[in-house]
Amino acid sequence: MMKKRIFLSVIVLFCISLMLPSVVAQDWILKQGNVWSRQAGAIKQSTDKPDDHNGKETTRIEHTGNEDWAFSEGNRIAVKSGDVFEFVADLKSEGKGTVSISVILRKKNNDVVQWTYGTKQISGDNSWTTLRTKFMIPPDIETIEPRIVGNGHLTVWVGNFYATKIESRNILVKDSKPVKLDNRFLNVEVNPSTGNFSVTDKRTNRVWQQSLVAAKDFVVLPQHHSAVPDLQSTKFTLLNTESLTEYDVFITLEPDVPEMVVRLDGRGAMSGHIHYPPAFTSELGDRLIVPLNEGISYPVETQDIRVGRLIAYGGHGICMAFWGHIKDATGAGMMTILETPDDAAINITRHSISNTKNNEENLLQINAVWEPSFQEFRYQRVLRFVFFDQGGHVAVCKRYRDYAKKIGLFKPFTEKVKTNPNIDLLLGAVNIWYWDKDKVKLVQEMKELGFDRILWSGGGKAEELVELNKIEHVLTSRYDIYQDIMDPAQFDKVWVHGDWTTEAWPHDINWIDPNGQWRKGWAVDQKDKTQPRISCAVICDAKAIPYARKRISEELKTKPFKARFIDTTVAAPWFECYHPDHPMTRSDSRRYKMELLKLIGDLGLVCGSETGHDASVPFCDFYEGMLSLGPYRIHDAGRDMIQLVEDVPPQIEHFQVNPVLRLPLWELVYHDCVVAQWYWGDYNNKLPKVWRQRDLLNALYGTPPMYMFTRSNWNENKLRFAESYKTAAGTARETAYAEMTDHRILSPDRLVQQSVFSNGVVVTVNFSDQPFQLPDGSTLNGNDWRLQK
């Protein structure tokens, strides 16, 4: 059958082409489309005949805004499930944004299923380029609308712009009988049409069903489903309708434990993200367990959280490669472990159910997202589902702790201190950021007020460091960074940072694409504050280590630091780099980042980094920012650090210091491996009205406090600092070498909690304003805590 080409022209041409069995192929140049921008007045279109396009008429789109925009004729092409289309556009672009081709998918009643389907994208300056995308129409789609979509400040010229129907495929699997897997804990049924599966936990009788919406881009190819006779594994082939890529799926039910493993295998180019397997849907009363920094939980009925994607390959995402899904009332549930996290993320979305009053509820759910590695699939992606009949978030964390030991991420302080005895100075030490004069005098005052152990992060002159090192239990450290590089040509406009690796400019910069567009890092204020900030570039992780070795080795000859804080290294994502001299996948980036942190230890220093991620547990000793949940920090926490804030923003009160939602997930896994601290713009005394709540969280978690202050602020509040230290650091030293073995919710409102450690220490905290009678009959006052041995 001849190809049937549908041109993006007036609706009459659409109708004619749809009625004919075939048409003569011809290019039709879009002249009268509709433009839209999220920013009013930021976009305009015109016709143009550029010299570099042989004088042919094109559509010119100028977008002066910083957000997204779209260009479409507005016509919709009637389609059927299984139709395969090719969408082609000749484009030229100038500017700093991105431009892509895609289609809108609509089902009956014109409801949009997906706004950007079959996306192909270019960015920055590009001479005339032909973008092509092929895709299949998934089930239940009635029409498509081709569009050109962009983002940012950009001028785009559009030449040929058309869609071609290539073929129609039969994607219906005739055999609808489910494939069944079984062990003594679980029964699994795999749908041979969709690739979805349900899991029945025989101990709790809960049936875990998967979301159909999340699987909309996949179909199972006919005749590609097989079960192994042992009833514990199956294999089938999925077709991604958006990319026309085939993936082999292997599902294995473990024989003797309530666990199953899903492997996804494929080859070749990969332009988008893969959302497979779909999310398990939630029930009322469920709670999601998310290792967002230290840890948080979301009742699935919650409507005030920001849904979306959290990467698994950097500190500003999930810091451990799992999530949990439990029933509050019983502690039963499941967890998912991402066994290949380097190019993975999780996606928090909502799905609808009807409650007992037949009202619709939008409940939270989570699914895994697989991302390209250097624009390809490259390697097998693996996740593991673990099911529990009790134990809640503690059981989830303990299963992950066992997994971390198995794959080599676990290295406790009892081992680290053998290599570097100064590790012991870190444990239980308050972290002090202070830049005023009289550093030694200040530390002496702190010691007199009962500050036993101090991590001194404020640096200092050589003679000051010598004196500080003489004071008992003081660990001297300073800030350092091996990520941001400023263009030397901009030095006259900005205040030059002494830790920029300027000699790396421009040959060691990270490229975000093969065209040489460099990756932007921290944006720096200009001396003229009326002018916009200037972005640093990011050094490629593959090139950072020699610069660090040289700088640190030279400095240690004159300044006797005992520790070093390396900013951004594990907070920033593992970055890809497309520079031809030092290309790098995310896995390469992770490896180079870990080598940088290992260098700090090899030079005899206690190592700290920002935020934290468990890939760095064997090499890092403390994290600044692990306690501070990234999305819920105060605005501009990384810039306006020293300024105290009186009014408490909603995200701080409702999330950051709210024990009802927070959970010590990191402590339950790695408390005896790495010290978790607050962020340097989100420290204990940053917001005085919630200072006590932070102290109590420190006490419950067995983590030390962080303070930042000026000399005048210290003089005015030194007694309050001393009292805070007694609370916040009260359990940090006592439990430093111990595992947190349990975390208990003692009251229905979740405001009374208890943590238990392997050395026998039990800490109970009452976050409420009212006294609470404990199980042993004693009373714990409101906003108070108790340590028992």
Coordinates of N, CA, C and O in Angstrom, one line a residue, residues 48 117 170 214 262 307 344 360 396 432-433 581 583 606 641:
D48 N 9.2 35.5 5.8 CA 10.6 35.9 5.5 C 11.2 35.0 4.4 O 10.7 33.9 4.2
Y117 N 4.1 14.9 22.2 CA 4.3 13.5 22.0 C 5.2 13.4 20.7 O 5.0 14.1 19.7
N170 N -1.3 -3.6 13.4 CA -2.3 -4.3 14.4 C -1.5 -4.5 15.7 O -0.6 -5.3 15.8
A214 N -0.3 5.6 33.3 CA 1.1 5.6 33.2 C 1.6 4.8 32.1 O 2.8 4.9 31.6
V262 N 12.1 -6.5 38.1 CA 11.7 -6.2 36.7 C 13.0 -5.6 36.0 O 13.6 -4.6 36.5
V307 N 3.7 18.0 42.7 CA 4.0 16.7 42.1 C 5.0 16.9 41.0 O 5.3 18.1 40.6
A344 N 18.1 7.5 36.2 CA 16.7 7.3 36.7 C 16.2 8.4 37.5 O 16.9 9.3 38.0
E360 N -15.0 12.2 44.2 CA -13.7 11.8 43.6 C -12.5 12.3 44.4 O -12.5 13.4 44.9
V396 N 11.1 -0.6 55.5 CA 11.6 -0.1 54.2 C 13.0 0.2 54.3 O 13.9 -0.2 53.5
I432 N 29.9 25.4 62.9 CA 29.9 26.8 63.1 C 30.4 27.5 61.8 O 31.6 27.3 61.4
W433 N 29.6 28.4 61.3 CA 30.0 29.2 60.2 C 30.1 30.7 60.7 O 29.1 31.2 61.2
D581 N 36.8 16.3 23.8 CA 38.0 15.9 24.5 C 37.8 15.2 25.8 O 38.7 14.6 26.4
P583 N 34.4 13.5 26.9 CA 32.9 13.1 26.9 C 32.7 12.3 28.2 O 33.6 11.6 28.7
V606 N 39.1 15.1 56.9 CA 37.7 14.7 57.0 C 36.9 15.4 55.9 O 37.1 16.6 55.6
M641 N 22.6 34.1 53.2 CA 22.7 33.1 54.3 C 22.7 33.7 55.7 O 22.1 33.2 56.6

